[in-house]
XYZ file of C-alpha atoms in Angstrom:
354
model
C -6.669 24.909 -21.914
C -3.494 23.918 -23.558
C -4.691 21.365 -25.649
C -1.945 18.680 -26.437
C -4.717 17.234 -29.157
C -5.595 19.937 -31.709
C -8.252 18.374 -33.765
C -9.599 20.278 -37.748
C -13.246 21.141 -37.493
C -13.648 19.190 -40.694
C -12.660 15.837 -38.569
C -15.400 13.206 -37.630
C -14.380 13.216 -33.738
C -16.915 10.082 -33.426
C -15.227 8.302 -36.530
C -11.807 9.054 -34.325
C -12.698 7.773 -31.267
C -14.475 4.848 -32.442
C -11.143 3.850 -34.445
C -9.100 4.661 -31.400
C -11.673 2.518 -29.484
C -11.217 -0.295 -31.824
C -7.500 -0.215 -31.889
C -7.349 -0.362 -27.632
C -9.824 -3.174 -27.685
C -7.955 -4.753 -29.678
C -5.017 -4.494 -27.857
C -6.024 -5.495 -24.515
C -7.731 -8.032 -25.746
C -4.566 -9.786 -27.206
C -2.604 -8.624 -24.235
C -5.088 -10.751 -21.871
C -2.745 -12.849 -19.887
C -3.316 -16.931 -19.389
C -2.740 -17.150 -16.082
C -3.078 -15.101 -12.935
C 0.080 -13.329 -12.411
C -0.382 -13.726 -8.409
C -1.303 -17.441 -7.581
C -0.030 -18.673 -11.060
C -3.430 -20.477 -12.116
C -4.781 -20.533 -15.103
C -7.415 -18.618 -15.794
C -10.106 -17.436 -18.441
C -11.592 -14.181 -17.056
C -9.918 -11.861 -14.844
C -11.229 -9.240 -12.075
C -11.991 -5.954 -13.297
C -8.892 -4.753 -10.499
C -8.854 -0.922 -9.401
C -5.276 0.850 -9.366
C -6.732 3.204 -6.904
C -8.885 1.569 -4.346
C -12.688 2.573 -5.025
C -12.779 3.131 -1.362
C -10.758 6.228 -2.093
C -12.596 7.166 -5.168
C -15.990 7.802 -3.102
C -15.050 10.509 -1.276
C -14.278 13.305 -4.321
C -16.735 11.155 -6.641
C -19.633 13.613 -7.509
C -22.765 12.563 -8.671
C -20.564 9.241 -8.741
C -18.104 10.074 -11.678
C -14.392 11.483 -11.414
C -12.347 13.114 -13.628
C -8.948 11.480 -15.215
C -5.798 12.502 -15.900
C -6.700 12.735 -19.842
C -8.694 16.303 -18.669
C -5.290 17.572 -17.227
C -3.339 16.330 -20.541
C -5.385 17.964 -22.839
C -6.906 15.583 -24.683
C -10.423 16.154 -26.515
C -12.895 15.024 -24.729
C -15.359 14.085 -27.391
C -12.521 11.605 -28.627
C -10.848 10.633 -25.460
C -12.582 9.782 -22.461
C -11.747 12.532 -19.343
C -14.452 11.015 -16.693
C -16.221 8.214 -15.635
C -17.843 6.557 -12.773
C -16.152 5.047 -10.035
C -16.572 0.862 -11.169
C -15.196 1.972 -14.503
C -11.966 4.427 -13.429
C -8.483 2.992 -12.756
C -9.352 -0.509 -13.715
C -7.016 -3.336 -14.991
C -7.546 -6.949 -15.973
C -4.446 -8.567 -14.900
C -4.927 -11.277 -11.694
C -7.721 -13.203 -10.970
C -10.820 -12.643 -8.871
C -9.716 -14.695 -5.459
C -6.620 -12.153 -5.519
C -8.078 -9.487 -6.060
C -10.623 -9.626 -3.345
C -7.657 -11.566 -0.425
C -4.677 -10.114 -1.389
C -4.910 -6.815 -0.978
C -7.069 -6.402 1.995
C -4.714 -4.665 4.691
C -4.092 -1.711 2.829
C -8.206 -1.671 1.237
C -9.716 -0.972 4.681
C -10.774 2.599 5.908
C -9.818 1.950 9.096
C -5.894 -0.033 8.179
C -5.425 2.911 6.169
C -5.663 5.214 8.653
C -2.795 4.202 11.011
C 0.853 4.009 10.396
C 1.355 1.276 7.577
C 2.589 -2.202 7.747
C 5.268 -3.735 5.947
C 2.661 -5.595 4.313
C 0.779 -2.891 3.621
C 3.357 -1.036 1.909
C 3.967 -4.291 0.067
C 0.843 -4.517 -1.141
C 0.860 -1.015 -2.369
C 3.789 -2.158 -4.329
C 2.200 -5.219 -5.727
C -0.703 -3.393 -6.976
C 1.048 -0.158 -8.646
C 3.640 -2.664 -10.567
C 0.621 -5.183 -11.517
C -0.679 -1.915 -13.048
C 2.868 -1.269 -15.083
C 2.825 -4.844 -16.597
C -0.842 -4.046 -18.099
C -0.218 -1.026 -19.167
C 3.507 -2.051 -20.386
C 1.590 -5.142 -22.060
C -1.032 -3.038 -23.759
C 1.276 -1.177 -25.310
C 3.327 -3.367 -26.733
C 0.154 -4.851 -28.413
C -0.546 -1.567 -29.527
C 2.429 -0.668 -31.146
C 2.110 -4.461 -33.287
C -1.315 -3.825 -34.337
C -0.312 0.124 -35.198
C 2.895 -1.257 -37.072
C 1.124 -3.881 -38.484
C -2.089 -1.883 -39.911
C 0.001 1.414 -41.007
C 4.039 0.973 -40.816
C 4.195 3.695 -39.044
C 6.948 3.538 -36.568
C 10.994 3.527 -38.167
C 12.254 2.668 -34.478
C 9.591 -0.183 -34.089
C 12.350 -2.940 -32.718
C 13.871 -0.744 -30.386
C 10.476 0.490 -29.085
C 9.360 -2.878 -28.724
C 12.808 -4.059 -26.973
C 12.456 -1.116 -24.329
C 8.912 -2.027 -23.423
C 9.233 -5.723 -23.333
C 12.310 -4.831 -20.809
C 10.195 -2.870 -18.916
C 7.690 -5.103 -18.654
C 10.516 -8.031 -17.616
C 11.526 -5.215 -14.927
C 7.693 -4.852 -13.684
C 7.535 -8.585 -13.152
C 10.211 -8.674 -11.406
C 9.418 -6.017 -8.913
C 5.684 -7.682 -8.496
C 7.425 -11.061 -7.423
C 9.838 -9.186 -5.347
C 7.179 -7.124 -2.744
C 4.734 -10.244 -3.252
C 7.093 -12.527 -1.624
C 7.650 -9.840 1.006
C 3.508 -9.828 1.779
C 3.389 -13.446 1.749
C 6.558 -14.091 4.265
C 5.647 -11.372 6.679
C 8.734 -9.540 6.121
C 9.599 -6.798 8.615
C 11.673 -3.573 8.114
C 11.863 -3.897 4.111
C 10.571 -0.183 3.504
C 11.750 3.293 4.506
C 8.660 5.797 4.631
C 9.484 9.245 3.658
C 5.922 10.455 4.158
C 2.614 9.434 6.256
C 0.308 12.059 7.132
C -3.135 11.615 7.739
C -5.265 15.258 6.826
C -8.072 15.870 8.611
C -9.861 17.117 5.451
C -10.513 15.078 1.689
C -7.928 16.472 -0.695
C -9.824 16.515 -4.273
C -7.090 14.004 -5.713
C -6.659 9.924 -5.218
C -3.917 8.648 -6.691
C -1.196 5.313 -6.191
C 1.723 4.955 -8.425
C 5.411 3.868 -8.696
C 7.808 6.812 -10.022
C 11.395 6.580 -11.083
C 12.707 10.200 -9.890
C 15.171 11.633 -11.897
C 16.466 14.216 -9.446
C 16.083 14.699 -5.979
C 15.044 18.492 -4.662
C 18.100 19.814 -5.096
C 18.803 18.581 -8.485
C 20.820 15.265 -7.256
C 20.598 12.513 -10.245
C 18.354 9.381 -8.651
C 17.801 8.043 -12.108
C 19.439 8.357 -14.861
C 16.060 7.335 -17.381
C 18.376 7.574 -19.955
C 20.054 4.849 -19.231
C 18.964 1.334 -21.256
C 21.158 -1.037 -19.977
C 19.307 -4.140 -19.129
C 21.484 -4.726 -15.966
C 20.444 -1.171 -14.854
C 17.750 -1.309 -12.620
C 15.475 1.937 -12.300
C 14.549 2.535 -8.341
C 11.057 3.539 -7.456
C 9.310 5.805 -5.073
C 5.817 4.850 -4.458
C 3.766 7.240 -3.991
C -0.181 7.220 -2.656
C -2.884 9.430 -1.924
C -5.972 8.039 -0.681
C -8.794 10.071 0.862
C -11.005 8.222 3.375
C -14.180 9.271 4.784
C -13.195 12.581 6.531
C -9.390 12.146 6.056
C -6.455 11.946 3.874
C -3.886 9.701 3.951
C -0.350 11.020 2.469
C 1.940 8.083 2.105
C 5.693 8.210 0.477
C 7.804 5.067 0.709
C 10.938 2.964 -0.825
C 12.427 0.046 -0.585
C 15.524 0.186 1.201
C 17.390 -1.450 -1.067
C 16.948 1.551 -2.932
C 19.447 3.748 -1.822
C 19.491 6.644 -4.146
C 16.371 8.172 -2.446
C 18.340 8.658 0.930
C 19.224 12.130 0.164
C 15.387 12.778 -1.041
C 14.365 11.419 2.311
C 16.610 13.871 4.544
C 14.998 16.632 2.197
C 12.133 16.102 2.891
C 12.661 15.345 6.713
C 13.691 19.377 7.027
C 11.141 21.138 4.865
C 8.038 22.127 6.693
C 4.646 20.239 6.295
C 2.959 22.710 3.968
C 6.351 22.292 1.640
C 6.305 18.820 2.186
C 2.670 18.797 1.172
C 3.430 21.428 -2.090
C 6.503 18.333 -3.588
C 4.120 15.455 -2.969
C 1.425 17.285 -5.039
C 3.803 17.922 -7.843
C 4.827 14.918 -8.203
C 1.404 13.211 -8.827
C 1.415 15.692 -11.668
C 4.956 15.180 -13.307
C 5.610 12.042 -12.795
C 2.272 10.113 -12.678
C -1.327 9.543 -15.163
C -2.829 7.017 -12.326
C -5.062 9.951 -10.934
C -8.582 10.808 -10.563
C -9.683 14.698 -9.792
C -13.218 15.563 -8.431
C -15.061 17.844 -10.457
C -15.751 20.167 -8.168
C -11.866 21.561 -9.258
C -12.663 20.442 -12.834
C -12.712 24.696 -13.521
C -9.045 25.088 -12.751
C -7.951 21.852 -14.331
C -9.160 23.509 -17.583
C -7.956 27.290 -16.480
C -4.368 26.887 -15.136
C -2.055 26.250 -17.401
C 1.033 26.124 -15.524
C -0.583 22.936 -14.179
C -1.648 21.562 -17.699
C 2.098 22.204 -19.091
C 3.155 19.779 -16.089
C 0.838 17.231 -16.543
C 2.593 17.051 -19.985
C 6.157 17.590 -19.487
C 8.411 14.353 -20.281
C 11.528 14.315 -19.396
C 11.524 18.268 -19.199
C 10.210 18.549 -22.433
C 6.501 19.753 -23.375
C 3.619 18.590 -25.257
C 4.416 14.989 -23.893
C 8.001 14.836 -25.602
C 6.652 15.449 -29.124
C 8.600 17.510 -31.289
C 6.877 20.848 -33.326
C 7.680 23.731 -34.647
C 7.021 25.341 -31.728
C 8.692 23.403 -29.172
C 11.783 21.597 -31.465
C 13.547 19.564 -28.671
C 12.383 21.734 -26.042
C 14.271 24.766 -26.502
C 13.558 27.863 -24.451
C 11.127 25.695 -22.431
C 11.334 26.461 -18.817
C 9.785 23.400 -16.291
C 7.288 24.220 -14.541
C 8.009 23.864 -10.265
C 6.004 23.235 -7.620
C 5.207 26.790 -6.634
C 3.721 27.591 -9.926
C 0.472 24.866 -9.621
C -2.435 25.158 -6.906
C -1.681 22.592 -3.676
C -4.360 20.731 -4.355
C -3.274 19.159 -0.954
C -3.810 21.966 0.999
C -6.842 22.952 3.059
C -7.921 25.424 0.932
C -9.117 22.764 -1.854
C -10.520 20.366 0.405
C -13.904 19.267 -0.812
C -16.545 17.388 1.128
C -17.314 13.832 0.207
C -20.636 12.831 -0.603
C -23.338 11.165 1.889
């Protein structure tokens, strides 16, 4: 595997992860918001919320426990957790019980899922994935206090903090935005670019928003680069959600987001199984809101093609951190969609449990 965490033999792993343990703890629990950031009340506990529905989860669970993306990033797993069971994968603390268990109930059925999506569907896939951003986005800025606080160890610690508390002002404003569109009804807000339904379970669930960088042919979508506070990034949401028997492939915008026009012709004249082989590497270079069954969980940890995307940023390997090895990148070649296993094809379908 190509590790992205080399740890000595001469560490303590459990000292490690019980002082990386402490330090997230920490974190979230200072990041715990007052109030529930859909009805506005104040509240002092918060529903243990899943980014992926657990509906979804089932169906590649085995023996009840998934992988995460950590096992396709490298990371050690005697410091960094790579599985769990379902209750305890993909969750976030951010809105309160009642919403969690009314708001999002189009989208969280088997059988809703299963037919072409609603407006309000697709804006409460929206909801959820940038409720998910904001905890993560709040976490980290807690993170990077307690770090700086504790060790001094960051020399751009203002400017990190100023991008992330931006990005979290951006996140907000993209949950009110598709909320009000779920709560008015609104009509012809999205443009899909994919829904397929597979008549097999794909070994992957996954939901997240991505800001694109380039489109298939290398068009510019979003320039990341780009921290102007006026400048606001455009997102493709993106969802994979097996079901029972069935997949459901689902690809959508905004259409106020323009710059993924060209993406959506693209992908309107390549052939399914193409189609099929871009979605799939996407999860993987843009997104870490995935869970993998284990019955892959052998070429996770064998193919490193797919392990060097999981940790590309930007291009760039081992997660963006400079080395030796890889100073800035040079001589790295990105890894495309033809080099990784469709996990979306037939071939890796896997049967879900009874």
């Amino acid at each position: 595997m190509v590790k992205i965490m080399n740890v000595s033999k001469e560490t303590d792993k459990l000292e490690v992860r019980k002082r990386i343990n402490k330090l997230i703890s920490s974190a979230r629990k200072n990041a715990k918001p007052k109030v529930c950031e859909l009805c506005g009340k104040e509240k002092t506990s918060f529903c243990n919320s899943h980014s992926v529905p657990q509906m979804s989860l089932r169906p590649i669970a085995d023996n009840g426990v998934v992988l995460h993306a950590s096992a396709a990033l490298g990371f050690d797993k005697d410091i960094i957790n790579i599985e769990n069971g379902i209750k305890k994968s993909g969750t976030f603390r951010y809105i309160c019980n009642d919403c969690d268990g009314s708001f999002f109930q189009d989208y969280e059925n088997p059988s809703n899922i299963l037919k072409v999506p609603t407006d309000k569907m697709l804006g409460e896939i929206a909801v959820k994935n940038f409720l998910l951003q904001m905890s993560k986005r709040s976490d980290e800025i807690e993170l990077w206090n307690i770090i700086q606080q504790d060790m001094n160890a960051f020399e751009n610690f203002d400017d990190g903090i100023n991008i992330k508390e931006m990005d979290f002002s951006e996140f907000r404003s993209e949950v009110k935005f598709h909320k009000n569109i779920v709560d008015n009804k609104e009509v012809g807000c999205y443009q899909i670019l994919v829904w397929k339904v597979l008549p097999y379970v794909v070994p992957i669930a996954m939901q997240s928003a991505i800001a694109v960088d380039k489109d298939m042919e290398g068009n510019e979508i979003n320039n990341i680069y780009n921290m102007d506070a006026n400048v606001r990034m455009q997102y493709l949401h993106l969802a994979i959600l097996p079901v029972e028997e069935s997949s459901v492939i689902i690809a959508f915008y905004h259409k106020r987001d323009r710059l993924y026009r060209k993406l959506r012709h693209q992908i309107n004249s390549i052939s399914e199984n193409e189609m099929l082989k871009y979605i799939n590497y996407l999860v993987f270079k843009y997104t870490e809101n995935y869970y993998i069954s284990k019955k892959i969980e052998n070429e996770i940890n064998t193919n490193e093609n797919l392990q060097k995307l999981a940790q590309e940023i930007d291009d760039k390997p081992n997660l963006g951190m400079l080395g030796v090895n890889n100073l800035w990148g040079i001589d790295y070649k990105p890894v495309n969609k033809n080099e990784i296993p469709n996990f979306l094809s037939p071939e890796w379908s896997v049967l879900a449990e009874t």
